[in-house]
Short mmCIF file of C-alpha atoms and ligand atoms in Angstrom, two decimals:
data_model
loop_
_atom_site.label_atom_id
_atom_site.label_comp_id
_atom_site.label_asym_id
_atom_site.label_seq_id
_atom_site.Cartn_x
_atom_site.Cartn_y
_atom_site.Cartn_z
CA MET A 1 -155.05 22.83 55.04
CA GLY A 2 -157.79 22.65 57.91
CA ARG A 3 -155.22 23.76 60.10
CA THR A 4 -157.03 25.18 63.50
CA ALA A 5 -154.62 27.33 66.11
CA LEU A 6 -154.87 27.76 70.12
CA VAL A 7 -153.14 30.40 71.01
CA VAL A 8 -152.48 31.00 74.68
CA GLY A 9 -151.99 33.92 76.24
CA ALA A 10 -153.98 35.63 73.48
CA THR A 11 -153.74 39.18 74.85
CA GLY A 12 -150.45 39.57 75.69
CA ILE A 13 -148.38 41.36 74.17
CA GLY A 14 -146.80 38.51 71.98
CA GLY A 15 -150.18 36.14 72.10
CA SER A 16 -152.27 39.29 71.18
CA TYR A 17 -150.02 39.18 67.72
CA VAL A 18 -149.74 35.82 66.92
CA ALA A 19 -153.25 35.72 66.98
CA ARG A 20 -154.01 38.50 64.27
CA GLN A 21 -151.15 37.28 62.69
CA LEU A 22 -153.20 33.41 62.23
CA VAL A 23 -156.12 35.25 61.57
CA ALA A 24 -154.64 37.02 58.41
CA SER A 25 -152.91 34.25 57.16
CA GLY A 26 -157.11 32.44 57.17
CA TRP A 27 -156.27 30.70 60.26
CA ARG A 28 -158.90 29.33 62.28
CA VAL A 29 -158.45 31.28 65.64
CA TYR A 30 -159.16 30.54 69.31
CA GLY A 31 -157.54 32.77 71.68
CA LEU A 32 -157.31 31.32 75.42
CA ALA A 33 -156.48 33.83 78.21
CA ARG A 34 -158.85 33.92 81.86
CA ARG A 35 -160.43 37.36 80.54
CA PRO A 36 -160.49 37.02 76.61
CA SER A 37 -161.12 39.74 74.32
CA GLY A 38 -162.65 38.97 70.76
CA GLU A 39 -160.33 40.80 69.48
CA PRO A 40 -158.87 40.51 66.97
CA GLY A 41 -162.18 39.86 65.11
CA ASN A 42 -162.43 36.79 63.94
CA VAL A 43 -160.74 34.76 67.35
CA THR A 44 -162.80 32.76 69.40
CA PRO A 45 -161.89 33.52 72.91
CA VAL A 46 -161.98 30.49 74.80
CA ALA A 47 -162.32 31.30 79.43
CA ALA A 48 -159.97 29.48 81.28
CA ASP A 49 -157.79 29.72 83.67
CA LEU A 50 -154.54 27.15 83.54
CA LEU A 51 -153.81 26.44 86.79
CA ASP A 52 -157.61 25.01 87.16
CA MET A 53 -157.88 21.69 85.57
CA GLU A 54 -161.89 21.98 85.58
CA SER A 55 -162.67 25.07 83.97
CA LEU A 56 -159.68 23.91 81.60
CA GLU A 57 -161.66 21.00 80.12
CA VAL A 58 -164.33 22.46 80.05
CA ALA A 59 -163.26 25.26 78.22
CA LEU A 60 -161.13 23.16 75.40
CA GLY A 61 -164.22 20.91 75.27
CA GLY A 62 -164.83 21.83 71.72
CA VAL A 63 -162.17 22.86 70.84
CA GLU A 64 -159.97 20.91 68.21
CA PRO A 65 -156.74 22.29 67.40
CA THR A 66 -153.91 21.17 64.88
CA HIS A 67 -151.04 23.93 66.34
CA VAL A 68 -150.69 25.39 69.83
CA PHE A 69 -148.69 28.62 70.46
CA ILE A 70 -148.53 29.31 74.35
CA THR A 71 -147.47 32.80 75.04
CA THR A 72 -148.42 32.87 78.66
CA TRP A 73 -146.66 33.73 81.84
CA MET A 74 -147.51 34.51 86.02
CA ARG A 75 -145.10 36.69 87.77
CA GLN A 76 -144.03 35.26 91.17
CA ALA A 77 -142.21 36.38 94.24
CA THR A 78 -139.17 33.68 93.40
CA GLU A 79 -138.01 31.88 90.82
CA ALA A 80 -138.98 28.91 92.41
CA GLU A 81 -142.64 30.23 92.58
CA ASN A 82 -142.30 30.61 88.87
CA ILE A 83 -141.04 27.28 88.18
CA ARG A 84 -143.92 25.69 90.62
CA VAL A 85 -146.59 27.99 88.94
CA ASN A 86 -145.64 28.24 85.35
CA ALA A 87 -144.36 24.98 84.81
CA ALA A 88 -147.89 23.87 85.54
CA MET A 89 -149.95 26.15 83.48
CA VAL A 90 -147.95 24.54 80.51
CA ARG A 91 -148.05 21.09 82.46
CA ASN A 92 -152.03 21.32 82.86
CA LEU A 93 -152.81 23.15 78.96
CA LEU A 94 -151.12 19.49 77.36
CA ALA A 95 -153.05 17.52 79.91
CA ALA A 96 -155.98 19.33 79.07
CA LEU A 97 -155.16 19.06 75.30
CA ALA A 98 -153.88 15.20 75.62
CA SER A 99 -157.04 13.52 74.05
CA LYS A 100 -157.41 15.81 71.01
CA LYS A 101 -156.54 13.47 68.33
CA THR A 102 -156.05 16.54 65.98
CA LEU A 103 -152.90 18.12 67.52
CA ARG A 104 -149.98 18.36 65.46
CA HIS A 105 -147.03 21.32 66.72
CA VAL A 106 -147.08 23.48 69.89
CA ALA A 107 -144.60 26.50 70.14
CA LEU A 108 -143.79 27.59 73.12
CA VAL A 109 -142.31 32.03 73.35
CA THR A 110 -139.91 31.66 76.23
CA GLY A 111 -136.94 34.42 76.54
CA LEU A 112 -133.30 35.36 76.58
CA LYS A 113 -133.76 34.85 80.96
CA HIS A 114 -132.53 30.66 79.50
CA TYR A 115 -129.04 32.67 78.51
CA LEU A 116 -129.49 35.08 80.97
CA GLY A 117 -130.81 33.58 84.45
CA PRO A 118 -133.59 34.25 86.42
CA PHE A 119 -135.13 37.67 87.41
CA GLU A 120 -133.78 37.04 90.97
CA ALA A 121 -130.00 35.97 89.24
CA TYR A 122 -130.27 38.10 85.76
CA ALA A 123 -127.06 38.27 84.40
CA GLN A 124 -125.25 38.44 87.51
CA SER A 125 -124.34 35.16 89.13
CA GLY A 126 -120.94 34.25 88.22
CA THR A 127 -118.94 34.60 84.92
CA LEU A 128 -121.66 37.03 82.23
CA PRO A 129 -122.60 35.14 78.92
CA ASP A 130 -120.90 34.96 75.58
CA THR A 131 -123.07 37.61 73.75
CA PRO A 132 -124.12 37.01 70.36
CA LEU A 133 -126.71 34.88 73.15
CA ARG A 134 -126.84 31.34 70.74
CA GLU A 135 -128.80 28.79 70.87
CA THR A 136 -126.12 26.37 71.34
CA GLN A 137 -125.24 28.13 74.41
CA PRO A 138 -125.53 25.33 77.42
CA ARG A 139 -128.47 26.00 80.14
CA LEU A 140 -127.43 27.57 82.79
CA PRO A 141 -126.94 25.88 86.55
CA GLU A 142 -129.98 28.25 88.12
CA GLU A 143 -133.64 27.42 88.22
CA ASN A 144 -135.18 28.74 85.87
CA PHE A 145 -138.77 28.56 84.87
CA TYR A 146 -138.13 28.18 81.46
CA TYR A 147 -136.50 25.24 81.77
CA ALA A 148 -139.33 23.53 83.77
CA GLN A 149 -141.91 25.20 80.72
CA GLU A 150 -139.50 23.21 78.13
CA ASP A 151 -139.60 20.28 80.03
CA GLU A 152 -142.64 19.84 79.50
CA VAL A 153 -143.00 21.07 76.82
CA TYR A 154 -140.47 17.92 75.84
CA ALA A 155 -142.41 15.23 77.79
CA ALA A 156 -145.87 15.83 76.31
CA ALA A 157 -144.32 15.65 73.01
CA GLU A 158 -143.27 11.89 73.54
CA ARG A 159 -146.12 11.17 75.22
CA ASP A 160 -148.81 12.18 72.79
CA ARG A 161 -146.84 12.39 69.64
CA PHE A 162 -146.79 15.94 68.52
CA THR A 163 -143.93 18.37 67.02
CA TRP A 164 -142.51 21.13 69.06
CA THR A 165 -140.76 24.71 68.96
CA ILE A 166 -139.32 27.20 71.13
CA HIS A 167 -138.65 31.14 70.61
CA ARG A 168 -136.65 33.45 71.98
CA PRO A 169 -137.93 36.42 72.09
CA HIS A 170 -135.63 39.97 74.25
CA THR A 171 -137.77 42.68 75.09
CA ILE A 172 -140.82 42.47 73.10
CA ILE A 173 -141.74 45.43 71.82
CA GLY A 174 -145.94 46.01 71.00
CA MET A 175 -149.56 46.91 72.00
CA ALA A 176 -150.96 45.95 75.42
CA VAL A 177 -152.48 47.06 78.35
CA GLY A 178 -152.62 45.66 81.86
CA ASN A 179 -150.03 42.67 81.14
CA ALA A 180 -146.18 42.03 83.01
CA MET A 181 -143.53 43.78 80.63
CA ASN A 182 -143.75 46.41 78.68
CA LEU A 183 -140.91 47.89 77.72
CA GLY A 184 -142.04 50.20 74.71
CA THR A 185 -145.50 51.33 76.55
CA THR A 186 -142.85 52.04 79.35
CA LEU A 187 -141.34 54.42 77.75
CA ALA A 188 -144.31 56.20 75.65
CA VAL A 189 -145.58 56.62 78.82
CA TYR A 190 -142.09 57.91 80.88
CA ALA A 191 -142.00 60.44 77.47
CA SER A 192 -146.10 61.75 78.22
CA ILE A 193 -145.62 62.73 81.35
CA CYS A 194 -141.81 64.39 80.58
CA LYS A 195 -143.38 66.18 78.32
CA GLU A 196 -146.80 67.68 80.27
CA THR A 197 -144.54 68.52 82.97
CA GLY A 198 -141.35 69.76 81.08
CA ARG A 199 -139.19 66.85 83.31
CA VAL A 200 -135.82 65.70 81.10
CA PHE A 201 -136.03 62.10 79.72
CA GLN A 202 -133.59 60.49 81.11
CA PHE A 203 -132.12 57.59 79.98
CA PRO A 204 -132.60 54.89 83.43
CA GLY A 205 -130.14 52.20 82.74
CA SER A 206 -127.08 51.32 82.99
CA GLU A 207 -123.62 52.46 81.72
CA ALA A 208 -122.59 48.82 79.55
CA GLN A 209 -126.24 49.05 78.05
CA TRP A 210 -125.78 52.90 77.56
CA ASN A 211 -122.95 52.63 74.86
CA GLY A 212 -123.50 49.21 74.28
CA LEU A 213 -125.00 47.05 71.66
CA SER A 214 -128.43 46.07 71.82
CA ASP A 215 -131.57 44.67 70.07
CA VAL A 216 -135.54 44.05 70.73
CA THR A 217 -138.44 41.44 69.37
CA ASP A 218 -141.15 43.33 67.38
CA ALA A 219 -144.44 41.35 68.27
CA ARG A 220 -144.52 41.36 64.80
CA MET A 221 -141.27 39.31 64.39
CA LEU A 222 -142.04 36.87 67.29
CA ALA A 223 -145.74 36.17 65.45
CA SER A 224 -143.90 35.98 61.68
CA GLN A 225 -141.61 33.18 63.02
CA LEU A 226 -144.04 31.16 65.01
CA LEU A 227 -145.80 31.36 61.65
CA TRP A 228 -142.63 30.48 59.42
CA ALA A 229 -141.81 27.17 62.13
CA ALA A 230 -146.00 26.58 62.22
CA ASP A 231 -145.40 25.77 58.40
CA THR A 232 -141.31 24.56 58.40
CA ASP A 233 -140.42 21.03 58.64
CA ALA A 234 -137.19 22.03 58.78
CA ALA A 235 -137.85 24.09 62.02
CA ARG A 236 -139.06 20.62 64.07
CA ASN A 237 -138.05 19.81 67.52
CA GLU A 238 -135.88 23.01 67.90
CA ALA A 239 -135.58 26.60 69.74
CA PHE A 240 -134.87 29.41 67.91
CA ASN A 241 -133.90 33.31 68.79
CA ILE A 242 -135.98 35.67 68.14
CA VAL A 243 -135.06 39.35 67.40
CA ASN A 244 -136.20 42.92 65.00
CA GLY A 245 -132.35 41.52 62.85
CA ASP A 246 -130.41 44.72 63.88
CA VAL A 247 -128.64 46.03 66.34
CA PHE A 248 -128.63 48.85 68.32
CA ARG A 249 -127.07 51.13 70.89
CA TRP A 250 -129.14 53.29 73.23
CA SER A 251 -127.17 56.02 73.05
CA TRP A 252 -128.23 56.17 69.64
CA LEU A 253 -132.42 55.26 70.19
CA TRP A 254 -132.97 57.54 72.51
CA ALA A 255 -132.19 60.88 71.47
CA ARG A 256 -134.66 59.01 68.28
CA LEU A 257 -137.65 58.44 71.28
CA ALA A 258 -136.94 62.14 72.47
CA GLU A 259 -137.55 63.68 68.79
CA TRP A 260 -140.52 61.52 68.43
CA PHE A 261 -142.28 63.03 71.52
CA GLY A 262 -140.53 66.40 71.43
CA VAL A 263 -138.96 65.46 75.14
CA GLN A 264 -134.72 67.28 75.88
CA ALA A 265 -132.98 63.33 76.30
CA MET A 266 -130.72 63.05 79.08
CA GLY A 267 -127.91 59.55 78.23
CA PHE A 268 -126.07 57.93 80.94
CA SER A 269 -124.87 59.85 83.32
CA GLY A 270 -122.89 58.39 85.54
CA SER A 271 -125.37 56.18 87.50
CA ILE A 272 -128.45 53.93 87.08
CA GLN A 273 -131.52 55.94 87.66
CA PRO A 274 -134.01 53.91 88.53
CA LEU A 275 -137.70 54.75 86.97
CA GLU A 276 -139.45 53.26 89.67
CA THR A 277 -137.63 55.66 91.39
CA ALA A 278 -138.93 58.24 88.43
CA MET A 279 -142.41 57.53 88.44
CA LYS A 280 -143.44 56.28 91.82
CA ASN A 281 -145.30 59.20 92.18
CA ASP A 282 -147.08 59.83 88.84
CA HIS A 283 -150.21 57.99 89.70
CA GLU A 284 -152.13 60.81 89.83
CA VAL A 285 -150.50 63.19 86.93
CA TRP A 286 -150.75 60.64 84.51
CA ARG A 287 -154.36 60.37 85.65
CA GLU A 288 -154.60 63.82 85.18
CA ILE A 289 -153.06 63.87 82.17
CA ALA A 290 -155.80 60.42 80.48
CA GLN A 291 -158.81 62.77 81.65
CA ARG A 292 -156.88 65.81 80.47
CA HIS A 293 -156.64 64.40 76.74
CA GLY A 294 -159.45 62.01 77.00
CA LEU A 295 -157.40 58.92 77.24
CA VAL A 296 -158.55 55.61 77.44
CA GLU A 297 -156.73 54.39 80.54
CA ALA A 298 -156.06 56.53 83.67
CA ASP A 299 -154.15 53.27 86.08
CA LEU A 300 -150.73 54.27 85.22
CA ASP A 301 -149.91 50.75 86.28
CA ARG A 302 -151.68 49.04 83.78
CA LEU A 303 -149.88 51.12 80.98
CA ALA A 304 -146.15 51.00 82.65
CA SER A 305 -144.07 48.75 84.32
CA PRO A 306 -141.06 50.19 85.08
CA TRP A 307 -139.48 47.10 87.25
CA HIS A 308 -138.88 45.42 84.18
CA THR A 309 -137.28 48.44 82.10
CA ASP A 310 -135.26 48.50 84.84
CA LEU A 311 -133.79 45.97 84.79
CA ASP A 312 -133.46 45.27 81.52
CA LEU A 313 -131.86 48.68 80.73
CA GLY A 314 -130.07 48.23 83.99
CA ARG A 315 -127.94 45.19 82.62
CA PRO A 316 -124.57 45.51 83.28
CA LEU A 317 -123.80 44.03 79.64
CA GLU A 318 -124.61 44.67 76.02
CA VAL A 319 -127.01 41.59 75.47
CA MET A 320 -127.54 40.78 71.50
CA THR A 321 -128.76 37.61 69.70
CA ASP A 322 -127.23 35.75 66.86
CA MET A 323 -130.45 34.70 64.58
CA ALA A 324 -128.43 32.71 62.06
CA LYS A 325 -130.22 29.24 62.76
CA SER A 326 -133.93 30.52 61.63
CA ARG A 327 -132.59 32.35 58.98
CA LYS A 328 -130.30 29.65 57.28
CA LEU A 329 -133.53 27.75 57.89
CA GLY A 330 -134.88 30.12 55.94
CA PHE A 331 -136.92 32.85 58.23
CA THR A 332 -135.58 36.17 56.79
CA ALA A 333 -138.13 38.27 58.37
CA TYR A 334 -136.25 42.53 59.37
CA GLN A 335 -138.01 45.17 61.23
CA ALA A 336 -135.36 48.54 61.89
CA THR A 337 -135.91 49.17 65.52
CA ASP A 338 -136.16 52.34 65.60
CA GLU A 339 -139.14 52.30 64.00
CA SER A 340 -140.64 49.33 66.17
CA PHE A 341 -140.65 52.43 68.71
CA PHE A 342 -142.40 55.13 65.73
CA ASN A 343 -145.01 52.36 65.51
CA LEU A 344 -146.06 51.22 68.93
CA PHE A 345 -146.50 54.36 69.88
CA SER A 346 -148.23 55.55 66.22
CA GLN A 347 -150.55 52.55 67.90
CA LEU A 348 -151.04 53.77 71.10
CA ARG A 349 -152.11 57.33 70.08
CA ALA A 350 -154.30 56.31 67.91
CA ALA A 351 -156.09 54.19 71.07
CA ARG A 352 -155.76 57.02 72.66
CA LEU A 353 -153.91 55.67 75.25
CA ILE A 354 -151.45 58.36 74.60
CA PRO A 355 -151.87 61.89 74.64
N1 NAP B 1 -142.93 41.12 77.39
C1 NAP B 1 -142.01 40.61 77.43
O1 NAP B 1 -140.86 42.00 77.20
C2 NAP B 1 -140.89 39.56 77.47
C3 NAP B 1 -139.92 39.71 76.40
C4 NAP B 1 -139.03 38.66 76.74
C5 NAP B 1 -139.75 36.87 76.54
N2 NAP B 1 -140.76 37.07 77.14
C6 NAP B 1 -141.78 36.18 77.64
O2 NAP B 1 -142.53 35.82 76.30
C7 NAP B 1 -143.39 34.50 76.94
C8 NAP B 1 -145.66 35.20 77.02
O3 NAP B 1 -144.82 37.19 77.54
P1 NAP B 1 -145.95 38.06 77.49
O4 NAP B 1 -144.91 38.93 78.20
O5 NAP B 1 -145.92 38.32 76.04
O6 NAP B 1 -146.84 37.71 78.23
P2 NAP B 1 -148.56 38.85 78.91
O7 NAP B 1 -148.34 39.98 77.67
O8 NAP B 1 -148.12 39.40 80.18
O9 NAP B 1 -150.07 38.02 78.48
C9 NAP B 1 -149.80 37.29 78.89
C10 NAP B 1 -151.17 36.22 78.45
O10 NAP B 1 -151.64 35.36 79.19
C11 NAP B 1 -152.74 35.33 79.69
N3 NAP B 1 -152.68 34.78 81.41
C12 NAP B 1 -151.90 34.98 82.06
N4 NAP B 1 -152.19 33.56 82.81
C13 NAP B 1 -153.48 32.82 82.76
C14 NAP B 1 -153.54 32.10 83.24
N5 NAP B 1 -153.48 31.19 84.85
N6 NAP B 1 -155.20 31.44 82.49
C15 NAP B 1 -155.39 31.64 81.70
N7 NAP B 1 -154.21 32.44 80.90
C16 NAP B 1 -153.15 33.93 81.70
C17 NAP B 1 -153.34 36.69 80.04
O11 NAP B 1 -154.34 36.59 80.40
P3 NAP B 1 -155.47 37.02 81.60
O12 NAP B 1 -154.74 38.02 82.41
O13 NAP B 1 -156.94 37.62 81.13
O14 NAP B 1 -155.36 35.59 82.25
C18 NAP B 1 -152.59 37.25 79.02
O15 NAP B 1 -153.31 36.93 77.62
C19 NAP B 1 -143.23 34.51 78.93
O16 NAP B 1 -143.04 33.28 79.27
C20 NAP B 1 -142.25 35.77 79.09
O17 NAP B 1 -141.73 35.14 79.85
C21 NAP B 1 -141.76 38.58 77.70
#
């Protein structure tokens, strides 16, 4: 069919799996990042900064994508700054692609903050949203960089006559190094430190998260939905939630994760115990562990993002996500969540990122 993908954010926790799955499905794939990698094989790296129009236009000069998958963001200090920067990234990209006659479809990955609010008012302000979260729920009154990014896609789609889909994952479980938010790897590193130092593996979050129902998004599920939507006429110009398809309670999963690492699990013990506090003095500990075991990444900050794990697991409500909309249109993939974590841990071990 001559389909060419441009994956934007191709080295991230979402984008790298999308690129890999597109390659495996026979697409021609370009992978854009400021520091792109040739991995996985057969992804053509495109080095450009989305905040630099000139670098974008030069880098995209010879690229004629039929489909664009936007899986990128840059974390800023305030939501106002998040909006300014992350909307500009999408706007610049689509402006640089405006003259490409090949472009048929743009997929944008956002997330559940669409329903829960931005980090600075995360599931805190006003009335808590109804769960399971559904695509039909209206936008919140607070400003939100996801809304600004969506609006950039809608405006460019109207202008340049392409179709779009929006994809809203919950916490993404997958392997990436040096990215902003990675709960699975953060927990793997924390458990490895507990194992090496004899500390207990303490659940850091809230009572509501410990006891309530939850779900997550395996990066492979996100990639599968993006590929499905690219091929499905009925999905055009729609927004979709994307999670594994099962639900679990952290009170069940925590002990299973502890067992994988051979550490002692400690559940919710009356108050939130932030991981950021628990790990704040672990940089040297991790350097020593990395040296002792011959690991390839000794910088704790490139593997663990405890600030984000604390936000996720500290939420004052249970959070799970309705999948009926894409299922009814034929997206029926499913992933058991404990196996998402075990699969990630095995990948991290094989890549010598954890002992
Ligand atoms: N991670 C999660 O658990 C999670 C959960 C739900 C929703 N989401 C959402 O999913 C979307 C994608 O996030 P992610 O977590 O997959 O991202 P990520 O892992 O942090 O990766 C970001 C990617 O974008 C690239 N990038 C960053 N700034 C760039 C720039 N100025 N120019 C060009 N490329 C740039 C990065 O490479 P370089 O640094 O080399 O440029 C990297 O490839 C975001 O909207 C995020 O909020 C994430």
